[in-house]
Amino acid sequence: MGKPHPIELRERVVAFVGDGNSNRAAARHFRVSPRFVNNMIILQRTSGTLAAARQGHPPGGAKLSAHGEWIRERMSSHGETTLDELCVELAARGVEVHRATVGRFLHRLGLSNKKKPQGKRAAQARNRQGT
């Protein structure tokens, strides 16, 4: 992901246009695109600041953070729960989330949703290898 232009450049571009120069003249003078100059003028008018917006996704699982304690208790009492089962139970509580979101949230809590090695599939695999 690219980096935003420095705030000093943003301020100089807006000041240059504010002195009566055109947007295209500002773009040529500062060697930026006309679209950048237009965006800076619009940003200055609408928000009053030239600070760059935060890039990327917002941190944390906002949907699940309120249900973190319930999920932790659910996983400790029923450790053999799949992500899909958790999604269904959360939907019953009024929270619609994708299974990947639940998986990332479990990872952040330090919990694992993996099946235990003593499960049915592991036993079948041991029997095939042993005989």
Backbone as JSON, one array per atom type, in Angstrom:
{
  "sequence": "MGKPHPIELRERVVAFVGDGNSNRAAARHFRVSPRFVNNMIILQRTSGTLAAARQGHPPGGAKLSAHGEWIRERMSSHGETTLDELCVELAARGVEVHRATVGRFLHRLGLSNKKKPQGKRAAQARNRQGT",
  "N": [[0.84, -1.16, 0.0], [0.56, 2.21, -0.8], [2.16, 5.22, 0.47], [0.74, 8.1, 2.07], [0.84, 11.48, 0.8], [3.08, 13.89, 2.25], [2.07, 16.06, 4.96], [3.02, 18.65, 4.8], [3.41, 19.11, 2.05], [0.77, 18.89, 1.21], [-0.34, 21.13, 2.48], [1.11, 23.22, 1.23], [0.26, 22.94, -1.42], [-2.49, 23.54, -1.24], [-2.32, 26.16, -0.28], [-1.06, 27.37, -2.46], [-3.02, 27.2, -4.43], [-4.9, 28.71, -3.12], [-3.76, 31.21, -3.32], [-4.55, 32.11, -5.73], [-3.87, 30.69, -7.99], [-4.45, 28.21, -10.53], [-5.84, 24.86, -10.27], [-4.61, 23.04, -12.01], [-2.23, 24.38, -12.58], [-1.06, 24.3, -10.08], [-0.71, 21.56, -9.86], [1.21, 21.09, -11.86], [3.3, 22.7, -10.89], [3.99, 21.54, -8.38], [4.45, 19.0, -9.14], [2.53, 16.9, -9.0], [-0.48, 14.98, -9.39], [-3.34, 16.33, -11.13], [-5.69, 15.39, -10.04], [-5.0, 14.83, -7.38], [-4.61, 17.44, -6.41], [-7.2, 18.47, -6.71], [-8.55, 16.76, -4.93], [-7.36, 17.53, -2.51], [-8.24, 20.17, -2.24], [-11.01, 19.77, -2.03], [-11.03, 18.19, 0.3], [-10.07, 20.03, 2.16], [-12.13, 21.91, 2.14], [-14.37, 20.4, 3.01], [-13.69, 19.01, 5.43], [-11.96, 20.65, 6.79], [-9.4, 20.07, 7.44], [-6.2, 18.74, 6.44], [-5.2, 16.3, 6.91], [-4.2, 12.94, 6.31], [-6.36, 10.18, 5.72], [-6.84, 7.25, 7.75], [-5.31, 4.25, 6.71], [-6.2, 0.98, 5.55], [-7.84, -1.81, 7.27], [-10.04, -1.34, 10.06], [-8.88, -1.99, 13.39], [-9.47, -4.91, 15.44], [-12.35, -6.9, 16.42], [-15.18, -5.64, 16.15], [-17.85, -6.44, 16.14], [-17.82, -8.81, 17.61], [-16.58, -8.24, 20.01], [-18.16, -7.5, 22.18], [-19.24, -9.91, 22.86], [-17.24, -11.48, 23.77], [-16.64, -12.66, 26.32], [-18.72, -14.51, 26.57], [-18.14, -16.19, 24.41], [-15.64, -17.16, 25.18], [-16.37, -18.62, 27.52], [-18.1, -20.46, 26.33], [-16.4, -21.89, 24.65], [-14.7, -23.03, 26.56], [-16.42, -24.7, 27.97], [-17.49, -26.35, 25.98], [-15.38, -27.62, 24.21], [-15.11, -28.9, 21.76], [-16.24, -27.5, 19.64], [-17.19, -26.35, 16.46], [-16.31, -23.78, 14.03], [-18.49, -23.17, 12.42], [-20.64, -24.04, 14.0], [-20.4, -22.26, 16.13], [-20.96, -19.89, 14.75], [-23.66, -20.29, 14.14], [-24.77, -20.36, 16.71], [-24.13, -17.78, 17.55], [-25.66, -16.35, 15.72], [-28.18, -16.98, 16.67], [-28.1, -15.46, 18.91], [-28.34, -13.01, 17.82], [-26.23, -11.99, 16.33], [-24.78, -11.67, 13.33], [-22.19, -13.1, 11.72], [-19.29, -13.9, 9.74], [-17.66, -17.05, 9.35], [-14.88, -16.87, 9.21], [-14.36, -14.5, 10.54], [-15.05, -15.21, 13.12], [-13.1, -17.15, 13.55], [-10.72, -15.61, 13.47], [-11.2, -13.99, 15.69], [-11.23, -15.89, 17.77], [-8.57, -16.66, 17.61], [-7.33, -14.27, 18.4], [-8.16, -14.23, 21.04], [-6.66, -16.24, 22.0], [-7.56, -18.78, 21.88], [-8.23, -22.07, 20.62], [-9.81, -23.64, 17.91], [-9.46, -26.13, 17.03], [-9.86, -29.63, 16.58], [-9.46, -32.16, 19.06], [-6.61, -34.4, 19.21], [-7.4, -36.95, 20.0], [-9.73, -37.51, 18.8], [-12.33, -38.89, 16.63], [-11.49, -39.07, 13.9], [-8.69, -39.06, 14.13], [-8.28, -41.42, 15.51], [-9.16, -43.28, 13.61], [-7.22, -42.86, 11.65], [-4.91, -43.7, 13.0], [-5.51, -46.4, 13.26], [-5.47, -47.25, 10.6], [-2.8, -46.85, 9.94], [-1.51, -48.5, 11.76], [-2.26, -51.13, 11.15]],
  "CA": [[0.0, 0.0, 0.0], [1.35, 3.42, -0.9], [2.12, 6.14, 1.59], [0.12, 9.37, 1.72], [1.75, 12.61, 0.64], [3.31, 14.58, 3.53], [1.14, 17.13, 5.28], [3.61, 19.91, 4.34], [3.09, 19.23, 0.64], [-0.66, 19.13, 1.12], [-0.57, 22.51, 2.87], [1.66, 24.11, 0.21], [-0.6, 22.86, -2.6], [-3.73, 24.28, -0.97], [-1.96, 27.57, -0.19], [-0.76, 27.81, -3.82], [-4.32, 27.39, -5.09], [-5.53, 29.81, -2.41], [-3.15, 32.46, -3.78], [-5.15, 32.49, -7.0], [-3.43, 29.83, -9.08], [-5.39, 27.14, -10.88], [-5.5, 23.51, -9.8], [-3.66, 22.43, -12.94], [-0.94, 25.05, -12.38], [-0.53, 23.74, -8.83], [-0.27, 20.19, -10.15], [2.48, 21.18, -12.6], [4.31, 23.32, -10.03], [4.42, 20.61, -7.33], [4.67, 17.69, -9.78], [1.56, 15.93, -8.53], [-1.56, 14.86, -10.35], [-4.45, 17.26, -10.92], [-6.67, 14.73, -9.16], [-4.53, 15.04, -6.01], [-4.89, 18.84, -6.06], [-8.66, 18.55, -6.55], [-8.91, 16.07, -3.69], [-6.91, 18.33, -1.37], [-9.14, 21.32, -2.14], [-12.27, 19.23, -1.53], [-10.8, 17.77, 1.68], [-9.95, 21.26, 2.96], [-13.47, 22.52, 2.25], [-15.34, 19.57, 3.73], [-13.3, 18.63, 6.79], [-11.18, 21.7, 7.43], [-8.05, 19.57, 7.72], [-5.56, 18.07, 5.3], [-4.6, 15.05, 7.4], [-4.55, 11.75, 5.54], [-7.22, 9.21, 6.4], [-6.16, 6.02, 8.14], [-5.4, 3.23, 5.67], [-6.38, -0.39, 6.0], [-9.04, -2.16, 8.0], [-9.98, -0.97, 11.47], [-8.46, -3.12, 14.21], [-10.41, -5.51, 16.37], [-13.61, -7.45, 15.97], [-16.19, -4.82, 16.83], [-19.09, -7.2, 16.31], [-17.69, -9.89, 18.58], [-15.93, -7.84, 21.26], [-19.16, -7.51, 23.25], [-19.59, -11.31, 23.17], [-15.99, -12.19, 24.02], [-16.71, -13.49, 27.52], [-19.6, -15.64, 26.28], [-17.42, -17.11, 23.51], [-14.61, -17.84, 25.99], [-17.05, -19.62, 28.35], [-18.64, -21.49, 25.43], [-15.29, -22.74, 24.19], [-14.15, -23.8, 27.68], [-17.36, -25.75, 28.35], [-17.68, -27.24, 24.84], [-14.17, -27.43, 23.43], [-15.2, -29.54, 20.45], [-17.18, -26.7, 18.85], [-16.64, -25.89, 15.19], [-16.59, -22.4, 13.71], [-19.86, -23.08, 11.91], [-21.54, -24.14, 15.14], [-20.33, -20.98, 16.83], [-21.68, -18.9, 13.93], [-25.1, -20.54, 14.3], [-25.14, -19.93, 18.06], [-24.07, -16.32, 17.58], [-26.81, -15.87, 14.98], [-29.32, -17.1, 17.58], [-27.97, -14.34, 19.85], [-28.55, -11.78, 17.08], [-24.98, -11.5, 15.74], [-24.48, -12.34, 12.06], [-20.77, -12.96, 11.36], [-18.71, -14.94, 8.9], [-16.85, -17.99, 10.14], [-13.5, -16.4, 9.26], [-14.31, -13.49, 11.59], [-15.04, -15.94, 14.39], [-11.78, -17.78, 13.67], [-9.74, -14.57, 13.83], [-11.49, -13.56, 17.06], [-10.73, -16.95, 18.64], [-7.1, -16.58, 17.59], [-6.96, -13.12, 19.23], [-8.4, -14.6, 22.44], [-5.73, -17.31, 22.37], [-8.29, -20.05, 21.91], [-8.12, -22.85, 19.4], [-11.03, -24.36, 17.58], [-9.05, -27.4, 16.43], [-10.32, -30.83, 17.26], [-8.41, -32.82, 19.83], [-6.08, -35.55, 18.48], [-8.06, -38.2, 20.4], [-11.03, -37.55, 18.12], [-12.69, -40.04, 15.81], [-10.66, -39.15, 12.7], [-7.33, -39.43, 14.51], [-8.3, -42.84, 15.85], [-9.23, -44.01, 12.35], [-5.92, -42.75, 10.99], [-3.97, -44.58, 13.72], [-5.85, -47.79, 12.94], [-5.01, -47.54, 9.24], [-1.34, -46.9, 9.94], [-1.04, -49.59, 12.61], [-2.58, -52.46, 10.63]],
  "C": [[0.9, 1.23, 0.0], [1.21, 4.3, 0.32], [1.43, 7.43, 1.16], [1.17, 10.46, 1.57], [1.92, 13.32, 1.98], [2.35, 15.75, 3.71], [1.68, 18.48, 4.8], [3.29, 20.16, 2.86], [1.61, 19.55, 0.45], [-0.97, 20.6, 1.43], [-0.07, 23.49, 1.81], [0.79, 24.11, -1.05], [-1.86, 23.68, -2.4], [-3.44, 25.78, -0.88], [-1.69, 28.15, -1.58], [-2.05, 28.09, -4.58], [-5.04, 28.57, -4.43], [-4.99, 31.17, -2.81], [-3.67, 32.88, -5.15], [-4.69, 31.67, -8.19], [-4.47, 28.73, -9.33], [-4.92, 25.8, -10.31], [-4.47, 22.86, -10.71], [-2.28, 23.07, -12.81], [-0.27, 24.53, -11.11], [0.0, 22.33, -9.06], [1.06, 20.2, -10.89], [3.6, 21.69, -11.69], [4.86, 22.32, -9.0], [4.64, 19.19, -7.84], [3.81, 16.59, -9.14], [0.44, 15.89, -9.56], [-2.63, 15.92, -10.08], [-5.52, 16.69, -9.99], [-6.29, 14.92, -7.69], [-4.86, 16.46, -5.55], [-6.38, 19.01, -5.83], [-9.1, 17.93, -5.22], [-8.52, 16.88, -2.46], [-7.82, 19.55, -1.16], [-10.48, 20.88, -1.55], [-12.14, 18.84, -0.06], [-10.73, 18.98, 2.6], [-11.33, 21.89, 3.18], [-14.4, 21.72, 3.15], [-14.95, 19.32, 5.19], [-12.52, 19.71, 7.53], [-9.76, 21.27, 7.78], [-7.51, 18.88, 6.48], [-4.91, 16.75, 5.71], [-5.1, 13.87, 6.56], [-5.43, 10.83, 6.38], [-6.42, 7.97, 6.72], [-6.37, 4.98, 7.05], [-5.58, 1.87, 6.3], [-7.67, -0.59, 6.76], [-8.93, -1.7, 9.45], [-9.63, -2.17, 12.32], [-9.6, -3.66, 15.06], [-11.66, -6.05, 15.71], [-14.75, -6.74, 16.69], [-17.48, -5.6, 17.07], [-18.98, -8.19, 17.46], [-17.11, -9.45, 19.92], [-16.91, -7.83, 22.43], [-19.52, -8.93, 23.69], [-18.36, -12.14, 23.52], [-16.04, -13.12, 25.22], [-17.6, -14.71, 27.29], [-18.87, -16.66, 25.41], [-16.35, -17.86, 24.29], [-15.24, -18.93, 26.86], [-17.57, -20.78, 27.5], [-17.54, -22.44, 24.98], [-14.7, -23.57, 25.33], [-15.1, -24.94, 28.08], [-17.57, -26.77, 27.24], [-16.51, -27.06, 23.89], [-14.22, -27.98, 22.02], [-16.19, -28.81, 19.54], [-16.5, -26.24, 17.57], [-16.98, -24.41, 14.98], [-18.02, -22.22, 13.22], [-20.88, -23.17, 13.03], [-21.56, -22.85, 15.95], [-21.08, -19.89, 16.07], [-23.19, -19.05, 14.1], [-25.56, -20.06, 15.68], [-25.09, -18.41, 18.19], [-25.25, -15.71, 16.83], [-28.07, -15.95, 15.84], [-29.3, -15.98, 18.62], [-28.11, -12.99, 19.14], [-27.31, -11.2, 16.43], [-24.69, -12.31, 14.49], [-23.03, -12.07, 11.69], [-20.34, -14.12, 10.48], [-17.81, -15.82, 9.75], [-15.4, -17.56, 10.23], [-13.33, -15.33, 10.34], [-14.27, -14.15, 12.96], [-13.68, -16.59, 14.61], [-10.71, -16.79, 14.08], [-9.94, -14.1, 15.27], [-11.0, -14.61, 18.06], [-9.21, -16.92, 18.73], [-6.63, -15.43, 18.47], [-7.15, -13.41, 20.71], [-7.43, -15.67, 22.93], [-6.39, -18.66, 22.46], [-8.12, -20.76, 20.58], [-9.44, -23.55, 19.15], [-10.7, -25.69, 16.92], [-9.58, -28.56, 17.25], [-9.15, -31.46, 18.0], [-7.9, -34.05, 19.07], [-6.72, -36.87, 18.86], [-9.42, -38.36, 19.73], [-11.17, -38.76, 17.22], [-11.78, -40.18, 14.59], [-9.23, -39.57, 13.03], [-7.25, -40.91, 14.84], [-8.36, -43.7, 14.58], [-7.89, -43.99, 11.62], [-4.88, -43.65, 11.67], [-4.24, -46.03, 13.39], [-5.36, -48.18, 11.55], [-3.49, -47.68, 9.19], [-0.83, -48.11, 10.68], [-1.29, -50.96, 11.99], [-2.13, -52.63, 9.2]]
}
